[in-house]
Amino acid sequence: MDERTVGATSQEEHWWQRAVVYQIWPRSFQDSDGDGIGDLPGITRRLPYLAWLGIDVIWLSPVYQSPMVDMGYDISDYRAIAPEFGTMTDFDDMLTRAHELGLRVVMDLVVNHSSSEHPWFIAARSGRDNPFHNHYIWRESKDGHEPSNAGSYFGGSAWEWDERCSEYYLHLFAKEQPDLNWDNPEVRRGVYDMMCWWLDKGIDGFRMDVISLISKDQYFVDGTPGPGGYSMSAIRPNGPHVHEYLREMRREALAGYDIMCVGECPGVTIDEAKHYANLDGSELDMVFQFEHTELESDPMRGKWVCTRPRLSELKHALARWEIGLEGVAWNSLFWSNHDQPRIVSRWGNDTPIWREASAKMLMTCLLLMKGTPYLYQGDELGMCNYPFADIDDFRDLESIDAWRMLREDCHISDEEALAALRAHSRDNARTPMQWDAGKAAGFTSGTPWMPIHPNYPDLNVEEQRSRADSPLSYCRRLLHLRHESDLVVHGSFELLDADNESTFTYRRTLGAHVMVVSCNFTSEAAWVVLPHDDSTLLPVLSSREDSQVKVAEAHMKSSGIVLAPYEAQVLCDSQAFKNLRDILDA
Ligand code: TEU
């Protein structure tokens, strides 16, 4: 029996539910003109690679005109391309070529804030009477101080004094990123017009930066003080009008286009996500939540700690979302992005002996859960955190501020602060893509803007494409499986080994069909006891076909699975088995 015909879902399937997204961070993907900075013609050149890999959608991090204080997340002209990335013609060529190859392109939309060099802000700060003043959020000083103790995500106060207006303006991120006033209908109209301008060009959707922060409670009361006395809880996400504005955006800007929209939602809860990502399509299609990436968060130091959370915490965080949204809203799945350290260094093992095995195990774990998966550039190879030796090696403003905060506000030694930066700096994700073993890893003919990871001679696309057992080749097979299997796309999710600190095992079920995915997160062999009902399942895939523990042998151990170090195994019922084998062998 064909698995695809069984257990058809009652709801109509959206194309983005079966799709796999690949995030490109343009500055570090591929340079074409030798200036050491990745660009749009470079991306166009590499599109056939993404089509070969089996990607459906590209999420393009910002390429707009920007002073680059926050690497493009500070936009000074939403309808222009930054010169280091190319021209609008280069963009149009990239989009046309992507579409020819069957790839869709989703643009980053950064509208919680603009750059302080955006014409709106330049006008807004020219005086309180300027018609654009109310495009941003201003408050008078309170007894000669900031209006509240709200802290910026990049350190210090979220309020910046403006001499000419004699007022403070709000910036949840850098002071060069003033927050737009979404309560002003003119701001919303301006944003929707700009979105339609891009949609009319033919783009395929938006990834909406910190969209859970756009609506502010206008009272601005103090929150619990953190480092330096500033509070990260003073301005709450999911503000009073956020759902009203997103519904309006859906009606005024998005309706009528066959697109996909994912909202980046720091601080989102499962109940809130049921609104943001409801399958009724009234707001967005899915959200990025961060529970599983923020497990180590500390009240003072934030993410800048060196302890690794327990595996059970990771599993509970992910399972809660899988189960919580079931049938109501849609999940997105990701391990990493341009703000996160590399997943192999975080939850795998980046020593040369385990690097590839752990990369394949982590891919299996993520790609067979329920939701739309997002791969970050280089994850398909198992790229690793960079061996930063010194504070001067870091480029990202967040890391540079964290260094100051950890030493001055938290009184932590240089050594410990450096270790925390090494573990969590966003710069880990931002080293150039490793294409081949040649000069500058094939990224540029010039000097790369950021050093290339020293492991590139062994870890690169060209080498991995030539080998059937590489993470890259394995990733390609998994993507194929994901596309072809209804069980993977629509099956419900259940966590099977909640308290096991070595393995992550879950069951997917669709009608009569069952798949169990079991992943060993350690460098020791592991034994997983399966519930009695699953004891007849057949092993269909192992991420370590090289390993000593043979899949068949494991199956002989009734009601249990033996996993080699960092091995992932997939088992399924006998009917699904044939179908999945056919897919994998194709
Ligand atoms: O990130 C939002 C966000 O919440 C980050 O501050 C995140 O918590 C942090 O980077 C994790 O270390 C988005 C973008 O993805 C990020 O690159 C931007 O700097 C930020 O918004 C401001 O636009």
Coordinates of C-alpha atoms and ligand atoms in Angstrom, one line a residue:
M1 CA 0.0 0.0 0.0
D2 CA 1.2 3.4 -0.8
E3 CA 1.8 5.4 2.4
R4 CA 0.9 8.6 0.7
T5 CA -2.7 7.4 0.1
V6 CA -3.2 6.4 3.7
G7 CA -4.4 8.6 6.5
A8 CA -5.0 11.7 4.3
T9 CA -5.4 14.7 6.5
S10 CA -8.8 16.5 6.8
Q11 CA -7.3 19.9 6.3
E12 CA -6.0 21.0 2.9
E13 CA -2.2 20.9 2.7
H14 CA -0.3 24.2 2.2
W15 CA 2.8 24.0 0.1
W16 CA 4.9 25.4 2.9
Q17 CA 4.0 22.4 5.1
R18 CA 5.9 20.1 2.9
A19 CA 8.7 22.6 2.2
V20 CA 12.2 22.8 3.6
V21 CA 13.7 26.3 4.0
Y22 CA 17.4 27.2 3.7
Q23 CA 18.6 30.4 5.3
I24 CA 21.2 32.5 3.5
W25 CA 23.1 35.1 5.5
P26 CA 24.4 37.0 2.4
R27 CA 27.5 38.5 3.8
S28 CA 29.1 35.1 4.3
F29 CA 27.5 32.9 1.6
Q30 CA 29.4 33.6 -1.7
D31 CA 31.4 36.6 -2.9
S32 CA 31.5 37.3 -6.6
D33 CA 33.6 40.5 -6.9
G34 CA 36.6 39.9 -4.7
D35 CA 35.7 42.4 -2.0
G36 CA 35.6 39.7 0.6
I37 CA 31.8 40.2 1.2
G38 CA 29.2 37.8 0.0
D39 CA 26.7 39.3 -2.5
L40 CA 23.7 38.7 -4.7
P41 CA 25.5 37.5 -7.9
G42 CA 27.4 35.1 -5.6
I43 CA 24.0 33.7 -4.4
T44 CA 22.8 33.4 -8.0
R45 CA 25.9 31.4 -8.8
R46 CA 25.2 28.9 -6.0
L47 CA 21.5 28.4 -6.6
P48 CA 22.0 25.2 -8.6
Y49 CA 23.7 23.8 -5.5
L50 CA 20.6 24.5 -3.4
A51 CA 18.3 23.0 -6.0
W52 CA 20.5 19.9 -6.1
L53 CA 20.3 19.6 -2.3
G54 CA 16.5 19.6 -2.4
I55 CA 15.7 22.9 -0.8
D56 CA 12.3 24.5 -1.6
V57 CA 12.6 28.0 -0.1
I58 CA 15.4 30.4 0.6
W59 CA 15.1 32.8 3.5
L60 CA 17.3 35.7 2.6
S61 CA 18.6 37.7 5.5
P62 CA 18.5 41.5 4.9
V63 CA 20.1 42.8 1.7
Y64 CA 18.6 46.2 1.9
Q65 CA 20.4 49.6 2.1
S66 CA 21.8 49.8 5.6
P67 CA 24.6 51.4 7.7
M68 CA 25.2 47.8 8.9
V69 CA 25.4 48.6 12.6
D70 CA 23.5 45.4 13.1
M71 CA 24.6 43.6 9.8
G72 CA 21.6 44.8 7.8
Y73 CA 18.9 44.5 10.5
D74 CA 19.1 48.3 10.6
I75 CA 17.5 49.4 7.3
S76 CA 17.8 52.9 5.9
D77 CA 15.9 52.3 2.6
Y78 CA 13.5 49.3 2.4
R79 CA 13.3 49.6 -1.4
A80 CA 17.0 49.6 -2.2
I81 CA 19.9 47.1 -2.1
A82 CA 23.0 47.7 -0.1
P83 CA 25.9 48.4 -2.6
E84 CA 28.1 45.7 -1.0
F85 CA 25.4 43.1 -1.9
G86 CA 24.9 44.4 -5.5
T87 CA 22.1 46.2 -7.3
M88 CA 18.4 45.8 -7.7
T89 CA 19.1 44.3 -11.1
D90 CA 21.2 41.7 -9.3
F91 CA 18.3 41.0 -7.0
D92 CA 15.9 40.6 -9.9
D93 CA 18.3 38.3 -11.7
M94 CA 18.7 36.2 -8.5
L95 CA 14.9 35.9 -8.1
T96 CA 14.3 35.0 -11.7
R97 CA 17.0 32.3 -11.6
A98 CA 15.7 30.9 -8.3
H99 CA 12.2 30.6 -9.8
E100 CA 13.5 28.9 -12.9
L101 CA 15.1 26.3 -10.6
G102 CA 11.9 25.9 -8.6
L103 CA 13.2 27.7 -5.6
R104 CA 11.1 30.3 -3.8
V105 CA 12.5 33.3 -2.0
V106 CA 11.3 34.7 1.3
M107 CA 12.7 38.1 2.3
D108 CA 13.5 39.3 5.8
L109 CA 11.2 42.0 6.9
V110 CA 12.6 44.2 9.7
V111 CA 9.9 46.6 10.7
N112 CA 9.9 46.7 14.5
H113 CA 12.5 49.3 14.0
S114 CA 14.3 51.1 11.2
S115 CA 17.8 52.5 11.0
S116 CA 18.4 55.9 12.6
E117 CA 19.5 56.9 9.0
H118 CA 16.1 56.1 7.5
P119 CA 14.5 59.3 6.1
W120 CA 11.5 58.8 8.5
F121 CA 13.8 59.0 11.5
I122 CA 15.9 61.8 10.2
A123 CA 12.6 63.8 9.8
A124 CA 11.2 62.6 13.1
R125 CA 14.2 63.8 15.1
S126 CA 14.2 67.2 13.3
G127 CA 11.6 68.5 15.8
R128 CA 8.5 67.6 17.7
D129 CA 6.3 69.4 15.1
N130 CA 7.6 67.3 12.2
P131 CA 4.8 65.2 10.7
F132 CA 7.1 62.1 11.0
H133 CA 7.8 62.6 14.7
N134 CA 5.0 60.3 15.7
H135 CA 6.4 57.5 13.5
Y136 CA 8.7 56.6 16.4
I137 CA 8.2 56.3 20.2
W138 CA 9.2 59.4 22.2
R139 CA 8.8 60.2 25.9
E140 CA 9.9 63.1 28.1
S141 CA 12.5 62.5 30.9
K142 CA 11.2 61.4 34.3
D143 CA 12.9 63.5 37.0
G144 CA 15.9 63.9 34.7
H145 CA 16.2 60.2 33.9
E146 CA 15.0 57.7 31.3
P147 CA 11.2 57.2 31.2
S148 CA 11.6 53.6 32.5
N149 CA 14.3 51.1 33.3
A150 CA 13.7 49.2 30.0
G151 CA 16.9 47.6 28.8
S152 CA 18.1 47.1 25.2
Y153 CA 18.8 43.6 23.9
F154 CA 22.2 44.9 23.1
G155 CA 22.9 46.3 26.5
G156 CA 22.3 49.5 28.4
S157 CA 19.0 51.5 28.4
A158 CA 16.4 51.1 25.7
W159 CA 15.9 54.9 25.8
E160 CA 18.2 57.3 24.0
W161 CA 18.2 61.1 24.7
D162 CA 17.7 63.3 21.7
E163 CA 19.0 66.8 22.3
R164 CA 17.1 68.6 19.6
C165 CA 13.7 67.2 20.6
S166 CA 14.5 67.2 24.3
E167 CA 12.9 63.7 24.5
Y168 CA 14.0 60.1 24.7
Y169 CA 13.3 57.7 21.9
L170 CA 12.8 54.0 22.3
H171 CA 15.2 51.4 20.8
L172 CA 14.8 47.8 21.9
F173 CA 18.0 47.0 20.0
A174 CA 21.0 49.3 19.2
K175 CA 20.4 53.1 19.5
E176 CA 20.8 53.2 15.7
Q177 CA 17.7 51.0 15.5
P178 CA 14.8 53.2 16.8
D179 CA 11.5 51.4 17.3
L180 CA 8.7 52.3 14.9
N181 CA 5.4 53.4 16.4
W182 CA 2.9 50.8 15.2
D183 CA 0.1 52.6 16.9
N184 CA 0.4 55.2 14.3
P185 CA -1.8 54.1 11.3
E186 CA 0.5 56.0 8.9
V187 CA 3.4 53.7 9.9
R188 CA 1.4 50.6 9.3
R189 CA 0.2 52.0 5.9
G190 CA 3.8 52.8 4.9
V191 CA 5.0 49.3 5.9
Y192 CA 2.1 47.5 4.0
D193 CA 2.8 49.6 0.9
M194 CA 6.4 48.6 1.0
M195 CA 5.5 44.9 1.5
C196 CA 3.2 45.0 -1.5
W197 CA 6.0 46.6 -3.5
W198 CA 8.2 43.5 -2.9
L199 CA 5.3 41.0 -3.3
D200 CA 4.5 42.6 -6.7
K201 CA 8.1 41.9 -7.7
G202 CA 7.3 38.2 -7.2
I203 CA 8.9 37.3 -3.9
D204 CA 7.4 34.4 -2.0
G205 CA 6.9 35.7 1.5
F206 CA 8.5 37.2 4.5
R207 CA 10.4 36.2 7.6
M208 CA 9.3 38.9 10.0
D209 CA 12.0 40.1 12.4
V210 CA 10.9 40.3 16.1
I211 CA 7.3 40.7 15.0
S212 CA 6.1 39.8 18.6
L213 CA 7.5 43.1 19.8
I214 CA 5.8 45.6 17.4
S215 CA 2.9 46.5 19.8
K216 CA 4.0 48.2 23.0
D217 CA 2.1 48.8 26.1
Q218 CA 2.4 52.6 26.1
Y219 CA 2.6 53.0 29.9
F220 CA 6.3 52.0 30.0
V221 CA 6.5 51.0 33.7
D222 CA 9.7 49.6 35.3
G223 CA 10.5 45.9 35.2
T224 CA 12.7 43.7 37.4
P225 CA 16.2 45.2 37.2
G226 CA 19.0 43.1 35.5
P227 CA 22.6 44.0 34.6
G228 CA 23.4 47.7 35.1
G229 CA 19.9 48.2 36.6
Y230 CA 18.1 47.8 33.3
S231 CA 15.2 45.4 32.8
M232 CA 14.7 43.0 30.0
S233 CA 11.1 42.3 31.2
A234 CA 10.0 46.0 31.2
I235 CA 8.7 45.8 27.6
R236 CA 6.7 42.7 27.1
P237 CA 6.4 40.8 23.8
N238 CA 2.9 40.0 22.5
G239 CA 1.7 43.5 23.3
P240 CA -1.9 44.7 23.4
H241 CA -2.5 45.2 19.7
V242 CA -0.2 42.7 18.0
H243 CA -2.9 40.3 16.8
E244 CA -5.0 43.2 15.6
Y245 CA -2.1 44.6 13.6
L246 CA -1.2 41.2 12.1
R247 CA -4.8 40.6 11.0
E248 CA -4.8 44.0 9.4
M249 CA -1.5 43.2 7.7
R250 CA -3.0 39.9 6.4
R251 CA -6.0 41.8 4.9
E252 CA -4.2 44.8 3.6
A253 CA -0.8 43.4 2.4
L254 CA -0.7 39.7 2.2
A255 CA -4.1 38.5 1.0
G256 CA -4.2 37.4 -2.6
Y257 CA -0.6 36.3 -2.7
D258 CA 0.5 32.6 -2.7
I259 CA 3.2 33.2 -0.1
M260 CA 4.5 32.0 3.2
C261 CA 5.1 34.1 6.3
V262 CA 7.0 33.2 9.4
G263 CA 7.2 35.5 12.4
E264 CA 10.3 35.6 14.6
C265 CA 8.6 35.7 18.0
P266 CA 10.9 36.1 21.0
G267 CA 8.8 35.5 24.2
V268 CA 5.9 33.8 22.4
T269 CA 3.9 31.3 24.4
I270 CA 2.0 28.3 23.0
D271 CA -1.3 30.0 23.6
E272 CA -0.1 33.1 21.8
A273 CA 1.3 31.0 18.9
K274 CA -2.2 29.6 18.4
H275 CA -3.2 33.0 17.3
Y276 CA 0.0 34.0 15.4
A277 CA 0.3 30.7 13.5
N278 CA -3.3 29.5 13.4
L279 CA -4.1 27.2 10.5
D280 CA -7.0 29.5 9.6
G281 CA -4.4 31.8 8.1
S282 CA -5.7 34.9 9.7
E283 CA -2.2 36.1 10.8
L284 CA 1.0 34.3 10.0
D285 CA 1.7 30.8 8.8
M286 CA 4.2 29.8 11.5
V287 CA 6.4 31.3 14.2
F288 CA 10.0 30.9 15.4
Q289 CA 9.9 30.3 19.2
F290 CA 13.1 30.1 21.2
E291 CA 12.4 27.9 24.2
H292 CA 14.8 25.2 23.0
T293 CA 17.6 27.7 22.3
E294 CA 17.3 29.7 25.5
L295 CA 17.4 26.8 28.0
E296 CA 20.6 28.1 29.6
S297 CA 19.3 31.6 30.2
D298 CA 20.4 33.2 33.5
P299 CA 18.7 36.2 35.1
M300 CA 21.8 38.3 35.1
R301 CA 24.1 36.9 32.4
G302 CA 21.3 36.0 29.9
K303 CA 22.6 33.4 27.5
W304 CA 26.3 34.1 28.3
V305 CA 26.8 31.0 30.4
C306 CA 28.9 27.9 29.8
T307 CA 26.8 25.2 31.2
R308 CA 25.1 22.8 28.8
P309 CA 21.4 22.2 29.6
R310 CA 20.2 18.6 30.2
L311 CA 18.9 16.7 27.2
S312 CA 15.6 16.1 28.9
E313 CA 15.1 19.9 29.1
L314 CA 15.7 20.2 25.3
K315 CA 13.3 17.3 24.6
H316 CA 10.5 18.7 26.8
A317 CA 10.8 22.2 25.2
L318 CA 10.5 20.8 21.7
A319 CA 7.8 18.2 22.6
R320 CA 5.7 20.9 24.4
W321 CA 5.5 22.8 21.1
E322 CA 4.9 19.8 18.9
I323 CA 2.0 18.7 21.1
G324 CA 0.8 22.1 22.0
L325 CA 0.1 23.3 18.4
E326 CA -1.1 19.9 17.1
G327 CA -4.1 20.4 14.8
V328 CA -4.4 24.2 15.6
A329 CA -1.3 25.9 14.4
W330 CA 1.9 25.0 12.5
N331 CA 5.4 24.7 14.0
S332 CA 8.7 25.8 12.5
L333 CA 11.7 23.6 13.3
F334 CA 15.3 25.0 13.6
W335 CA 18.5 24.3 15.4
S336 CA 20.4 27.4 14.3
N337 CA 20.3 30.7 12.4
H338 CA 22.5 33.7 12.1
D339 CA 22.0 34.5 15.8
Q340 CA 22.9 31.1 17.2
P341 CA 26.1 29.1 17.7
R342 CA 26.6 26.1 15.4
I343 CA 24.5 23.1 16.4
V344 CA 27.2 20.5 16.1
S345 CA 29.3 22.5 18.7
R346 CA 26.2 23.0 20.8
W347 CA 24.4 19.7 21.0
G348 CA 26.7 17.5 19.0
N349 CA 30.4 17.0 19.2
D350 CA 32.8 19.0 17.0
T351 CA 35.9 17.0 17.6
P352 CA 37.0 15.5 14.3
I353 CA 36.1 11.9 15.3
W354 CA 32.5 12.7 16.1
R355 CA 31.7 15.7 14.0
E356 CA 30.1 14.0 11.1
A357 CA 28.2 11.4 13.1
S358 CA 26.7 14.0 15.4
A359 CA 25.9 16.3 12.5
K360 CA 23.9 13.5 10.8
M361 CA 22.2 12.5 14.1
L362 CA 21.1 16.2 14.7
M363 CA 19.7 16.5 11.1
T364 CA 17.7 13.3 11.5
C365 CA 16.3 14.5 14.9
L366 CA 15.2 17.9 13.5
L367 CA 14.1 16.9 10.0
L368 CA 11.7 14.1 11.0
M369 CA 9.7 16.2 13.6
K370 CA 6.4 17.9 12.7
G371 CA 6.7 21.3 11.2
T372 CA 8.5 23.2 8.5
P373 CA 12.3 22.8 8.9
Y374 CA 14.8 25.6 8.4
L375 CA 18.5 24.8 7.7
Y376 CA 21.1 27.5 8.2
Q377 CA 23.9 27.7 5.6
G378 CA 26.6 25.3 6.4
D379 CA 24.5 23.1 8.7
E380 CA 24.1 20.6 5.9
L381 CA 27.9 20.1 6.2
G382 CA 28.1 20.2 10.0
M383 CA 30.0 23.5 10.2
C384 CA 31.4 24.2 13.7
N385 CA 31.9 27.1 16.1
Y386 CA 35.0 29.2 15.4
P387 CA 38.0 28.9 17.7
F388 CA 37.9 32.6 18.8
A389 CA 41.2 33.4 20.7
D390 CA 40.6 36.9 21.8
I391 CA 37.9 39.6 22.2
D392 CA 39.4 41.4 19.2
D393 CA 38.3 38.5 17.0
F394 CA 34.6 39.3 17.5
R395 CA 32.7 41.5 15.0
D396 CA 29.1 41.4 16.3
L397 CA 27.8 44.3 18.4
E398 CA 25.9 41.9 20.7
S399 CA 29.2 40.0 21.6
I400 CA 31.1 43.2 22.1
D401 CA 28.5 44.6 24.4
A402 CA 28.3 41.2 26.3
W403 CA 32.0 41.4 26.9
R404 CA 31.6 44.8 28.6
M405 CA 28.4 43.6 30.5
L406 CA 30.0 40.4 31.8
R407 CA 33.1 42.1 33.1
E408 CA 31.7 45.4 34.3
D409 CA 28.2 44.5 35.5
C410 CA 28.7 40.8 36.4
H411 CA 32.4 41.0 37.5
I412 CA 33.4 37.9 35.6
S413 CA 37.0 37.1 34.7
D414 CA 38.2 37.7 31.2
E415 CA 38.8 34.0 30.8
E416 CA 35.2 33.1 31.7
A417 CA 33.7 35.9 29.7
L418 CA 35.7 34.7 26.6
A419 CA 34.5 31.1 27.2
A420 CA 30.9 32.3 27.3
L421 CA 31.4 34.4 24.1
R422 CA 33.0 31.4 22.4
A423 CA 30.0 29.2 23.2
H424 CA 27.2 31.6 22.3
S425 CA 28.5 34.5 20.1
R426 CA 26.4 35.1 16.9
D427 CA 29.8 35.4 15.1
N428 CA 30.0 31.5 15.2
A429 CA 27.3 31.4 12.6
R430 CA 28.8 34.2 10.5
T431 CA 32.1 32.8 9.3
P432 CA 32.1 32.3 5.6
M433 CA 30.5 29.3 3.9
Q434 CA 33.1 26.5 3.2
W435 CA 32.7 25.6 -0.5
D436 CA 36.1 23.9 -1.3
A437 CA 39.6 23.3 -0.1
G438 CA 41.1 26.1 -2.2
K439 CA 42.0 29.6 -1.3
A440 CA 39.5 31.2 1.2
A441 CA 37.4 28.1 0.9
G442 CA 36.1 29.2 -2.4
F443 CA 34.1 32.0 -0.7
T444 CA 36.1 34.9 -2.2
S445 CA 39.0 35.6 -4.4
G446 CA 39.9 38.4 -2.0
T447 CA 40.3 38.7 1.7
P448 CA 37.3 37.4 3.5
W449 CA 35.6 40.0 5.8
M450 CA 35.6 37.5 8.6
P451 CA 38.1 34.6 9.0
I452 CA 37.3 31.2 7.6
H453 CA 37.1 28.3 10.0
P454 CA 40.5 26.5 10.0
N455 CA 38.8 23.2 9.4
Y456 CA 37.7 24.1 5.8
P457 CA 40.3 22.0 4.0
D458 CA 38.5 18.9 5.4
L459 CA 35.0 20.3 5.8
N460 CA 33.6 21.8 2.6
V461 CA 30.9 21.2 0.0
E462 CA 33.2 19.9 -2.7
E463 CA 34.6 17.2 -0.5
Q464 CA 31.3 16.2 0.9
R465 CA 29.5 16.0 -2.5
S466 CA 32.1 13.4 -3.6
R467 CA 31.3 11.1 -0.7
A468 CA 28.0 9.1 -0.2
D469 CA 28.5 8.9 3.6
S470 CA 29.0 12.6 4.2
P471 CA 26.6 14.8 6.2
L472 CA 25.8 16.6 2.9
S473 CA 24.8 13.4 1.1
Y474 CA 22.9 12.2 4.1
C475 CA 21.1 15.5 4.4
R476 CA 20.0 15.3 0.7
R477 CA 18.4 11.9 1.3
L478 CA 16.6 13.1 4.4
L479 CA 15.2 16.0 2.5
H480 CA 13.9 13.7 -0.2
L481 CA 12.3 11.5 2.5
R482 CA 10.7 14.5 4.1
H483 CA 9.2 15.7 0.8
E484 CA 7.8 12.3 -0.1
S485 CA 6.4 11.0 3.2
D486 CA 2.9 12.1 4.4
L487 CA 3.8 10.4 7.7
V488 CA 6.7 12.8 8.2
V489 CA 4.7 15.9 7.1
H490 CA 1.4 15.2 8.9
G491 CA 2.0 12.5 11.5
S492 CA 1.3 13.5 15.1
F493 CA 4.2 13.6 17.6
E494 CA 4.8 11.8 20.9
L495 CA 7.9 11.9 23.1
L496 CA 8.9 8.3 24.1
D497 CA 11.9 8.7 26.4
A498 CA 11.1 11.9 28.3
D499 CA 13.6 11.4 31.1
N500 CA 16.5 9.6 29.3
E501 CA 19.5 12.0 29.4
S502 CA 21.3 10.2 26.5
T503 CA 18.7 9.7 23.9
F504 CA 15.8 11.6 22.2
T505 CA 13.2 9.2 20.9
Y506 CA 9.8 10.2 19.4
R507 CA 7.0 8.5 17.6
R508 CA 5.1 9.9 14.6
T509 CA 1.7 8.5 13.8
L510 CA -0.6 9.0 10.8
G511 CA -3.7 6.7 10.6
A512 CA -2.4 3.1 10.8
H513 CA 1.2 4.2 10.2
V514 CA 3.9 4.7 12.7
M515 CA 7.5 5.9 12.6
V516 CA 9.9 5.9 15.6
V517 CA 13.0 8.1 15.5
S518 CA 15.6 7.5 18.1
C519 CA 18.8 9.7 18.5
N520 CA 21.8 9.1 20.6
F521 CA 23.2 12.5 21.9
T522 CA 26.3 10.9 23.4
S523 CA 29.6 9.4 22.5
E524 CA 28.7 6.1 24.2
A525 CA 26.5 3.4 22.8
A526 CA 22.9 3.7 24.2
W527 CA 20.0 1.3 24.7
V528 CA 16.4 2.5 24.3
V529 CA 13.5 0.4 25.5
L530 CA 10.5 0.8 23.2
P531 CA 6.8 0.5 24.3
H532 CA 5.5 -2.9 23.6
D533 CA 3.4 -1.7 20.6
D534 CA 6.5 -0.6 18.8
S535 CA 8.4 -3.9 19.2
T536 CA 7.5 -5.1 15.7
L537 CA 8.6 -2.0 13.9
L538 CA 11.3 -2.4 11.2
P539 CA 14.5 -0.5 11.0
V540 CA 14.4 1.6 7.9
L541 CA 17.3 4.1 8.2
S542 CA 20.4 4.6 10.3
S543 CA 22.6 7.7 10.3
R544 CA 25.6 5.5 10.9
E545 CA 25.4 2.7 8.4
D546 CA 29.2 2.5 9.0
S547 CA 28.7 1.6 12.7
Q548 CA 29.5 -1.6 14.4
V549 CA 26.0 -1.9 15.8
K550 CA 24.1 -3.1 12.7
V551 CA 20.5 -2.0 12.3
A552 CA 19.2 -5.6 11.9
E553 CA 21.1 -6.7 15.0
A554 CA 19.5 -3.9 16.9
H555 CA 16.1 -5.0 15.8
M556 CA 16.8 -8.5 17.1
K557 CA 16.8 -7.1 20.6
S558 CA 13.1 -7.3 21.0
S559 CA 11.3 -4.1 22.2
G560 CA 14.6 -2.1 22.2
I561 CA 17.0 -0.2 20.1
V562 CA 20.8 -0.3 20.4
L563 CA 22.3 3.0 19.2
A564 CA 26.0 3.5 18.3
P565 CA 27.6 6.8 19.6
Y566 CA 25.7 9.7 18.0
E567 CA 23.6 7.4 15.9
A568 CA 20.0 8.1 14.8
Q569 CA 17.8 5.2 13.8
V570 CA 14.4 5.3 12.1
L571 CA 11.9 2.4 12.5
C572 CA 8.5 2.1 11.0
D573 CA 5.6 -0.3 10.5
S574 CA 5.8 -2.9 7.8
Q575 CA 3.5 -1.1 5.3
A576 CA 5.3 2.2 5.7
F577 CA 8.6 0.4 5.5
K578 CA 8.4 -0.5 1.8
N579 CA 7.3 3.0 0.9
L580 CA 10.1 4.6 2.9
R581 CA 12.7 2.2 1.5
D582 CA 11.6 3.0 -2.0
I583 CA 11.9 6.7 -1.3
L584 CA 15.4 6.3 0.2
D585 CA 16.6 4.1 -2.6
A586 CA 15.3 6.3 -5.3
Ligands
TEU1 O1 16.8 38.9 16.5 C1 15.9 39.1 17.6 C2 16.4 38.7 18.9 O2 15.6 38.4 19.7 C3 17.8 38.6 19.1 O3 18.2 39.6 19.9 C4 18.2 37.3 19.7 O4 17.6 37.1 21.0 C5 19.7 37.3 19.9 O5 20.3 37.6 18.7 C6 20.1 35.9 20.2 O6 21.4 36.0 20.5 C7 16.5 39.6 15.4 C8 17.5 39.3 14.3 O7 17.5 37.9 14.0 C9 18.9 39.7 14.8 O8 19.9 39.4 14.0 C10 18.8 41.2 15.0 O9 20.0 41.7 15.6 C11 17.6 41.6 15.9 O10 16.4 41.0 15.5 C12 17.3 43.1 15.7 O11 16.8 43.3 14.4

